[in-house]
PDB file of C-alpha atoms in Angstrom:
ATOM      1  CA  ALA T 285     -18.885  18.982   4.485  1.00  0.00           C
ATOM      2  CA  GLN T 286     -17.767  18.796   8.088  1.00  0.00           C
ATOM      3  CA  LYS T 287     -18.294  15.283   9.336  1.00  0.00           C
ATOM      4  CA  ILE T 288     -17.557  15.903  13.002  1.00  0.00           C
ATOM      5  CA  THR T 289     -18.551  19.168  14.642  1.00  0.00           C
ATOM      6  CA  GLN T 290     -17.544  20.346  18.070  1.00  0.00           C
ATOM      7  CA  THR T 291     -19.178  23.718  18.579  1.00  0.00           C
ATOM      8  CA  GLN T 292     -17.469  24.632  21.847  1.00  0.00           C
ATOM      9  CA  PRO T 293     -13.903  25.889  21.274  1.00  0.00           C
ATOM     10  CA  GLY T 294     -13.484  26.395  25.015  1.00  0.00           C
ATOM     11  CA  MET T 295     -15.309  25.401  28.168  1.00  0.00           C
ATOM     12  CA  PHE T 296     -14.901  26.153  31.843  1.00  0.00           C
ATOM     13  CA  VAL T 297     -16.119  23.975  34.686  1.00  0.00           C
ATOM     14  CA  GLN T 298     -15.790  24.172  38.422  1.00  0.00           C
ATOM     15  CA  GLU T 299     -13.903  21.351  40.089  1.00  0.00           C
ATOM     16  CA  LYS T 300     -16.173  18.490  41.213  1.00  0.00           C
ATOM     17  CA  GLU T 301     -18.980  19.531  38.872  1.00  0.00           C
ATOM     18  CA  ALA T 302     -20.092  17.644  35.765  1.00  0.00           C
ATOM     19  CA  VAL T 303     -19.517  18.965  32.259  1.00  0.00           C
ATOM     20  CA  THR T 304     -20.846  17.996  28.843  1.00  0.00           C
ATOM     21  CA  LEU T 305     -18.759  18.406  25.698  1.00  0.00           C
ATOM     22  CA  ASP T 306     -20.821  18.459  22.530  1.00  0.00           C
ATOM     23  CA  CYS T 307     -20.173  16.490  19.375  1.00  0.00           C
ATOM     24  CA  THR T 308     -22.360  16.012  16.323  1.00  0.00           C
ATOM     25  CA  TYR T 309     -21.483  13.899  13.327  1.00  0.00           C
ATOM     26  CA  ASP T 310     -22.600  13.306   9.790  1.00  0.00           C
ATOM     27  CA  THR T 311     -22.482   9.992   8.001  1.00  0.00           C
ATOM     28  CA  SER T 312     -24.606   7.958   5.650  1.00  0.00           C
ATOM     29  CA  ASP T 313     -22.988   4.715   6.789  1.00  0.00           C
ATOM     30  CA  GLN T 314     -24.868   2.380   9.085  1.00  0.00           C
ATOM     31  CA  SER T 315     -21.759   0.960  10.659  1.00  0.00           C
ATOM     32  CA  TYR T 316     -19.441   3.387  12.406  1.00  0.00           C
ATOM     33  CA  GLY T 317     -17.748   4.102  15.690  1.00  0.00           C
ATOM     34  CA  LEU T 318     -17.447   7.239  17.772  1.00  0.00           C
ATOM     35  CA  PHE T 319     -14.433   8.015  19.920  1.00  0.00           C
ATOM     36  CA  TRP T 320     -13.320  10.620  22.390  1.00  0.00           C
ATOM     37  CA  TYR T 321      -9.662  11.440  22.959  1.00  0.00           C
ATOM     38  CA  LYS T 322      -8.018  13.694  25.530  1.00  0.00           C
ATOM     39  CA  GLN T 323      -4.922  15.691  24.706  1.00  0.00           C
ATOM     40  CA  PRO T 324      -3.248  17.236  27.760  1.00  0.00           C
ATOM     41  CA  SER T 325      -0.609  19.934  27.462  1.00  0.00           C
ATOM     42  CA  SER T 326       2.080  17.254  27.208  1.00  0.00           C
ATOM     43  CA  GLY T 327       0.724  16.437  23.754  1.00  0.00           C
ATOM     44  CA  GLU T 328      -0.138  12.755  23.766  1.00  0.00           C
ATOM     45  CA  MET T 329      -3.543  11.553  22.630  1.00  0.00           C
ATOM     46  CA  ILE T 330      -5.299   9.499  25.273  1.00  0.00           C
ATOM     47  CA  PHE T 331      -8.229   7.304  24.344  1.00  0.00           C
ATOM     48  CA  LEU T 332     -11.197   7.861  26.661  1.00  0.00           C
ATOM     49  CA  ILE T 333     -14.301   6.121  25.406  1.00  0.00           C
ATOM     50  CA  TYR T 334     -15.850   4.383  22.396  1.00  0.00           C
ATOM     51  CA  GLN T 335     -19.437   3.968  21.154  1.00  0.00           C
ATOM     52  CA  GLY T 336     -20.378   1.685  18.292  1.00  0.00           C
ATOM     53  CA  SER T 337     -23.283   2.625  16.066  1.00  0.00           C
ATOM     54  CA  TYR T 338     -25.110  -0.581  16.930  1.00  0.00           C
ATOM     55  CA  ASP T 339     -24.572  -0.288  20.665  1.00  0.00           C
ATOM     56  CA  GLU T 340     -27.881   0.304  22.371  1.00  0.00           C
ATOM     57  CA  GLN T 341     -26.442   1.258  25.717  1.00  0.00           C
ATOM     58  CA  ASN T 342     -24.485   4.449  26.238  1.00  0.00           C
ATOM     59  CA  ALA T 343     -20.807   3.733  26.815  1.00  0.00           C
ATOM     60  CA  THR T 344     -19.307   4.465  30.207  1.00  0.00           C
ATOM     61  CA  GLU T 345     -15.707   4.380  31.434  1.00  0.00           C
ATOM     62  CA  GLY T 346     -15.264   5.495  34.993  1.00  0.00           C
ATOM     63  CA  ARG T 347     -16.094   9.205  35.189  1.00  0.00           C
ATOM     64  CA  TYR T 348     -16.650   9.382  31.433  1.00  0.00           C
ATOM     65  CA  SER T 349     -19.904   8.586  29.718  1.00  0.00           C
ATOM     66  CA  LEU T 350     -21.001   9.078  26.162  1.00  0.00           C
ATOM     67  CA  ASN T 351     -24.506  10.373  25.597  1.00  0.00           C
ATOM     68  CA  PHE T 352     -25.285   8.739  22.249  1.00  0.00           C
ATOM     69  CA  GLN T 353     -28.386   9.993  20.436  1.00  0.00           C
ATOM     70  CA  LYS T 354     -28.325   8.236  17.103  1.00  0.00           C
ATOM     71  CA  ALA T 355     -31.350   9.937  15.548  1.00  0.00           C
ATOM     72  CA  ARG T 356     -29.876  13.325  16.331  1.00  0.00           C
ATOM     73  CA  LYS T 357     -26.374  12.184  15.327  1.00  0.00           C
ATOM     74  CA  SER T 358     -24.850  13.399  18.514  1.00  0.00           C
ATOM     75  CA  ALA T 359     -22.236  11.798  20.764  1.00  0.00           C
ATOM     76  CA  ASN T 360     -21.668  14.110  23.687  1.00  0.00           C
ATOM     77  CA  LEU T 361     -19.021  13.354  26.304  1.00  0.00           C
ATOM     78  CA  VAL T 362     -20.053  13.767  29.920  1.00  0.00           C
ATOM     79  CA  ILE T 363     -17.344  14.056  32.548  1.00  0.00           C
ATOM     80  CA  SER T 364     -18.644  13.701  36.065  1.00  0.00           C
ATOM     81  CA  ALA T 365     -16.940  15.130  39.145  1.00  0.00           C
ATOM     82  CA  SER T 366     -14.369  17.162  37.203  1.00  0.00           C
ATOM     83  CA  GLN T 367     -10.809  17.179  38.439  1.00  0.00           C
ATOM     84  CA  LEU T 368      -8.021  19.668  37.835  1.00  0.00           C
ATOM     85  CA  GLY T 369      -6.248  17.018  35.787  1.00  0.00           C
ATOM     86  CA  ASP T 370      -9.142  16.975  33.345  1.00  0.00           C
ATOM     87  CA  SER T 371      -7.988  20.304  31.926  1.00  0.00           C
ATOM     88  CA  ALA T 372      -7.010  19.466  28.342  1.00  0.00           C
ATOM     89  CA  MET T 373      -8.143  19.456  24.725  1.00  0.00           C
ATOM     90  CA  TYR T 374     -10.852  16.945  23.959  1.00  0.00           C
ATOM     91  CA  PHE T 375     -11.404  15.566  20.487  1.00  0.00           C
ATOM     92  CA  CYS T 376     -14.418  13.720  19.176  1.00  0.00           C
ATOM     93  CA  ALA T 377     -13.727  11.375  16.275  1.00  0.00           C
ATOM     94  CA  MET T 378     -15.618   9.025  14.004  1.00  0.00           C
ATOM     95  CA  ARG T 379     -14.572   5.918  12.160  1.00  0.00           C
ATOM     96  CA  GLU T 380     -16.642   4.759   9.201  1.00  0.00           C
ATOM     97  CA  TYR T 381     -15.988   1.062   8.971  1.00  0.00           C
ATOM     98  CA  ASN T 382     -16.176   0.823   5.221  1.00  0.00           C
ATOM     99  CA  GLN T 383     -13.546   3.566   4.940  1.00  0.00           C
ATOM    100  CA  GLY T 384     -10.581   1.547   6.146  1.00  0.00           C
ATOM    101  CA  GLY T 385     -10.518   2.514   9.776  1.00  0.00           C
ATOM    102  CA  LYS T 386      -9.233   6.072   9.575  1.00  0.00           C
ATOM    103  CA  LEU T 387     -10.500   8.503  12.176  1.00  0.00           C
ATOM    104  CA  ILE T 388     -12.152  11.794  11.302  1.00  0.00           C
ATOM    105  CA  PHE T 389     -11.695  14.369  14.032  1.00  0.00           C
ATOM    106  CA  GLY T 390     -13.591  17.387  15.193  1.00  0.00           C
ATOM    107  CA  GLN T 391     -11.939  20.706  15.894  1.00  0.00           C
ATOM    108  CA  GLY T 392     -11.579  19.997  19.584  1.00  0.00           C
ATOM    109  CA  THR T 393     -12.817  21.613  22.790  1.00  0.00           C
ATOM    110  CA  GLU T 394     -10.421  23.058  25.313  1.00  0.00           C
ATOM    111  CA  LEU T 395     -11.662  22.302  28.805  1.00  0.00           C
ATOM    112  CA  SER T 396     -10.415  24.255  31.796  1.00  0.00           C
ATOM    113  CA  VAL T 397     -11.266  23.039  35.281  1.00  0.00           C
ATOM    114  CA  LYS T 398     -11.281  25.762  37.925  1.00  0.00           C
ATOM    115  CA  PRO T 399     -10.424  25.015  41.570  1.00  0.00           C
TER     116      PRO T 399
ATOM    117  CA  GLU E 178       3.675  -3.579  26.662  1.00  0.00           C
ATOM    118  CA  ALA E 179       5.326  -0.667  24.897  1.00  0.00           C
ATOM    119  CA  GLY E 180       3.022   1.891  23.345  1.00  0.00           C
ATOM    120  CA  VAL E 181       3.336   3.711  20.066  1.00  0.00           C
ATOM    121  CA  THR E 182       6.627   5.570  19.945  1.00  0.00           C
ATOM    122  CA  GLN E 183       7.488   8.510  17.758  1.00  0.00           C
ATOM    123  CA  PHE E 184      10.857  10.103  17.059  1.00  0.00           C
ATOM    124  CA  PRO E 185      11.828  12.862  17.340  1.00  0.00           C
ATOM    125  CA  SER E 186       9.471  14.574  19.742  1.00  0.00           C
ATOM    126  CA  HIS E 187      10.415  17.969  18.332  1.00  0.00           C
ATOM    127  CA  SER E 188      12.106  19.087  15.140  1.00  0.00           C
ATOM    128  CA  VAL E 189      12.952  22.571  13.939  1.00  0.00           C
ATOM    129  CA  ILE E 190      14.184  22.824  10.362  1.00  0.00           C
ATOM    130  CA  GLU E 191      14.610  25.495   7.754  1.00  0.00           C
ATOM    131  CA  LYS E 192      12.392  25.804   4.740  1.00  0.00           C
ATOM    132  CA  GLY E 193      13.739  23.641   1.953  1.00  0.00           C
ATOM    133  CA  GLN E 194      15.358  21.068   4.219  1.00  0.00           C
ATOM    134  CA  THR E 195      14.356  17.457   4.609  1.00  0.00           C
ATOM    135  CA  VAL E 196      12.954  15.878   7.743  1.00  0.00           C
ATOM    136  CA  THR E 197      12.138  12.260   8.484  1.00  0.00           C
ATOM    137  CA  LEU E 198       9.715  11.310  11.212  1.00  0.00           C
ATOM    138  CA  ARG E 199       9.605   7.811  12.599  1.00  0.00           C
ATOM    139  CA  CYS E 200       6.845   5.797  14.197  1.00  0.00           C
ATOM    140  CA  ASP E 201       7.170   2.475  15.984  1.00  0.00           C
ATOM    141  CA  PRO E 202       3.707   0.955  16.415  1.00  0.00           C
ATOM    142  CA  ILE E 203       2.644  -1.468  19.084  1.00  0.00           C
ATOM    143  CA  SER E 204       4.069  -4.873  18.303  1.00  0.00           C
ATOM    144  CA  GLY E 205       1.630  -6.989  16.330  1.00  0.00           C
ATOM    145  CA  HIS E 206      -0.477  -4.078  15.143  1.00  0.00           C
ATOM    146  CA  ASP E 207      -0.891  -4.415  11.398  1.00  0.00           C
ATOM    147  CA  ASN E 208      -2.680  -1.099  10.969  1.00  0.00           C
ATOM    148  CA  LEU E 209      -0.657   2.094  11.165  1.00  0.00           C
ATOM    149  CA  TYR E 210      -2.022   5.563  10.587  1.00  0.00           C
ATOM    150  CA  TRP E 211      -0.434   8.984  10.228  1.00  0.00           C
ATOM    151  CA  TYR E 212      -2.298  12.153  11.177  1.00  0.00           C
ATOM    152  CA  ARG E 213      -1.376  15.814  11.308  1.00  0.00           C
ATOM    153  CA  ARG E 214      -2.638  18.758  13.276  1.00  0.00           C
ATOM    154  CA  VAL E 215      -1.756  22.148  11.905  1.00  0.00           C
ATOM    155  CA  MET E 216      -1.912  24.917  14.514  1.00  0.00           C
ATOM    156  CA  GLY E 217      -5.475  25.711  15.560  1.00  0.00           C
ATOM    157  CA  LYS E 218      -7.076  23.279  13.145  1.00  0.00           C
ATOM    158  CA  GLU E 219      -8.489  19.807  13.433  1.00  0.00           C
ATOM    159  CA  ILE E 220      -6.457  16.645  13.241  1.00  0.00           C
ATOM    160  CA  LYS E 221      -6.349  15.402   9.666  1.00  0.00           C
ATOM    161  CA  PHE E 222      -5.759  11.906   8.375  1.00  0.00           C
ATOM    162  CA  LEU E 223      -2.725  11.482   6.134  1.00  0.00           C
ATOM    163  CA  LEU E 224      -2.451   7.791   5.318  1.00  0.00           C
ATOM    164  CA  HIS E 225      -3.039   4.236   6.430  1.00  0.00           C
ATOM    165  CA  PHE E 226      -0.783   1.203   6.185  1.00  0.00           C
ATOM    166  CA  VAL E 227      -1.843  -2.394   6.530  1.00  0.00           C
ATOM    167  CA  LYS E 228       1.403  -4.175   7.211  1.00  0.00           C
ATOM    168  CA  GLU E 229       3.757  -2.781   4.572  1.00  0.00           C
ATOM    169  CA  SER E 230       1.056  -1.818   2.070  1.00  0.00           C
ATOM    170  CA  LYS E 231      -0.472   1.611   1.709  1.00  0.00           C
ATOM    171  CA  GLN E 232      -4.185   1.080   2.142  1.00  0.00           C
ATOM    172  CA  ASP E 233      -5.262   4.686   1.861  1.00  0.00           C
ATOM    173  CA  GLU E 234      -3.097   7.705   1.166  1.00  0.00           C
ATOM    174  CA  SER E 235      -5.904  10.065   0.286  1.00  0.00           C
ATOM    175  CA  GLY E 236      -4.895  12.529   2.984  1.00  0.00           C
ATOM    176  CA  MET E 237      -1.313  13.096   1.851  1.00  0.00           C
ATOM    177  CA  PRO E 238      -1.135  16.796   0.987  1.00  0.00           C
ATOM    178  CA  ASN E 239       1.287  16.605  -1.947  1.00  0.00           C
ATOM    179  CA  ASN E 240       4.230  14.735  -3.386  1.00  0.00           C
ATOM    180  CA  ARG E 241       6.655  16.343  -0.957  1.00  0.00           C
ATOM    181  CA  PHE E 242       5.452  13.798   1.569  1.00  0.00           C
ATOM    182  CA  LEU E 243       6.650  10.210   1.338  1.00  0.00           C
ATOM    183  CA  ALA E 244       5.687   7.482   3.772  1.00  0.00           C
ATOM    184  CA  GLU E 245       7.135   4.026   4.017  1.00  0.00           C
ATOM    185  CA  ARG E 246       6.693   1.033   6.244  1.00  0.00           C
ATOM    186  CA  THR E 247       9.475  -1.388   5.622  1.00  0.00           C
ATOM    187  CA  GLY E 248       8.702  -4.972   6.545  1.00  0.00           C
ATOM    188  CA  GLY E 249       5.431  -3.949   8.092  1.00  0.00           C
ATOM    189  CA  THR E 250       7.070  -2.776  11.300  1.00  0.00           C
ATOM    190  CA  TYR E 251       8.084   0.834  11.876  1.00  0.00           C
ATOM    191  CA  SER E 252       7.092   3.606   9.522  1.00  0.00           C
ATOM    192  CA  THR E 253       8.781   6.778   8.360  1.00  0.00           C
ATOM    193  CA  LEU E 254       7.272   9.956   7.005  1.00  0.00           C
ATOM    194  CA  LYS E 255       9.659  12.110   5.013  1.00  0.00           C
ATOM    195  CA  VAL E 256       8.977  15.708   4.069  1.00  0.00           C
ATOM    196  CA  GLN E 257      11.194  16.936   1.244  1.00  0.00           C
ATOM    197  CA  PRO E 258      11.537  19.853   0.765  1.00  0.00           C
ATOM    198  CA  ALA E 259       9.787  21.212   3.838  1.00  0.00           C
ATOM    199  CA  GLU E 260       7.607  24.300   3.525  1.00  0.00           C
ATOM    200  CA  LEU E 261       6.368  26.683   6.209  1.00  0.00           C
ATOM    201  CA  GLU E 262       2.830  25.290   6.022  1.00  0.00           C
ATOM    202  CA  ASP E 263       4.110  21.831   6.970  1.00  0.00           C
ATOM    203  CA  SER E 264       4.551  22.994  10.557  1.00  0.00           C
ATOM    204  CA  GLY E 265       2.337  21.155  12.979  1.00  0.00           C
ATOM    205  CA  VAL E 266       2.119  18.066  15.138  1.00  0.00           C
ATOM    206  CA  TYR E 267       2.369  14.732  13.372  1.00  0.00           C
ATOM    207  CA  PHE E 268       0.724  11.814  15.099  1.00  0.00           C
ATOM    208  CA  CYS E 269       1.064   8.147  14.456  1.00  0.00           C
ATOM    209  CA  ALA E 270      -1.497   5.603  15.626  1.00  0.00           C
ATOM    210  CA  SER E 271      -1.735   1.849  15.419  1.00  0.00           C
ATOM    211  CA  SER E 272      -4.458  -0.716  15.859  1.00  0.00           C
ATOM    212  CA  GLN E 273      -4.610  -4.471  15.745  1.00  0.00           C
ATOM    213  CA  VAL E 274      -7.511  -4.532  13.339  1.00  0.00           C
ATOM    214  CA  ARG E 275      -9.041  -1.577  11.555  1.00  0.00           C
ATOM    215  CA  THR E 276     -12.165  -1.651  13.702  1.00  0.00           C
ATOM    216  CA  SER E 277     -10.427  -1.672  17.057  1.00  0.00           C
ATOM    217  CA  GLU E 278      -9.230   1.190  19.171  1.00  0.00           C
ATOM    218  CA  ALA E 279      -6.331   3.189  17.747  1.00  0.00           C
ATOM    219  CA  PHE E 280      -3.469   3.914  20.141  1.00  0.00           C
ATOM    220  CA  PHE E 281      -1.612   7.123  19.501  1.00  0.00           C
ATOM    221  CA  GLY E 282       1.996   8.094  19.920  1.00  0.00           C
ATOM    222  CA  GLN E 283       2.981  11.281  21.668  1.00  0.00           C
ATOM    223  CA  GLY E 284       3.406  13.109  18.385  1.00  0.00           C
ATOM    224  CA  THR E 285       6.250  14.926  16.662  1.00  0.00           C
ATOM    225  CA  ARG E 286       6.086  18.696  16.726  1.00  0.00           C
ATOM    226  CA  LEU E 287       7.552  19.948  13.460  1.00  0.00           C
ATOM    227  CA  THR E 288       8.440  23.605  13.049  1.00  0.00           C
ATOM    228  CA  VAL E 289       9.596  24.866   9.678  1.00  0.00           C
ATOM    229  CA  VAL E 290      11.241  28.301   9.819  1.00  0.00           C
TER     230      VAL E 290
END
């Protein structure tokens, strides 16, 4: 069973607008973490934001925020004021803490920012 | 502070040959992970080291893949013999403790022809 689902293979957004990238997850564990990574065309994986399952506040990091809805098992990434440099692949990932720390990734969403 | 470093960045080999990928984690990070992304698919976990010990190798596809982490520092991932389906990008990540953020290397793009 797919544990992390990103239903948007590709997304377009106009520069300076906000965009939401969807991510749903499946776990029976109570203790887990949710991550978003950015992969630009150069290939490296850049950590963006983290949300712990016990965190009551939504995580924010600059222009990135994570819309965490625990009951719905969703962890959507919101990018405000998109920039051309935001064009990249975005991966949602989950870590189940009783599983040794490995990350389980979604299929990714390719975001294109239009000028 | 140096990040996670992977060598080589690209490798093109023929089917049946051997390739060794190397990962140098961030100094002091006991946890080292290998992942792989085959073209168009999601990134898959391969294995996890804690220091020099294999903690979890449930993601290793078959016995053609051998990973080592001598002395708990750098790690190597050897593919022998390589097959066409081994083509993809191999990522290494390290973290100080298993619950902290994992920092990724830039990946090694392996092409088997």
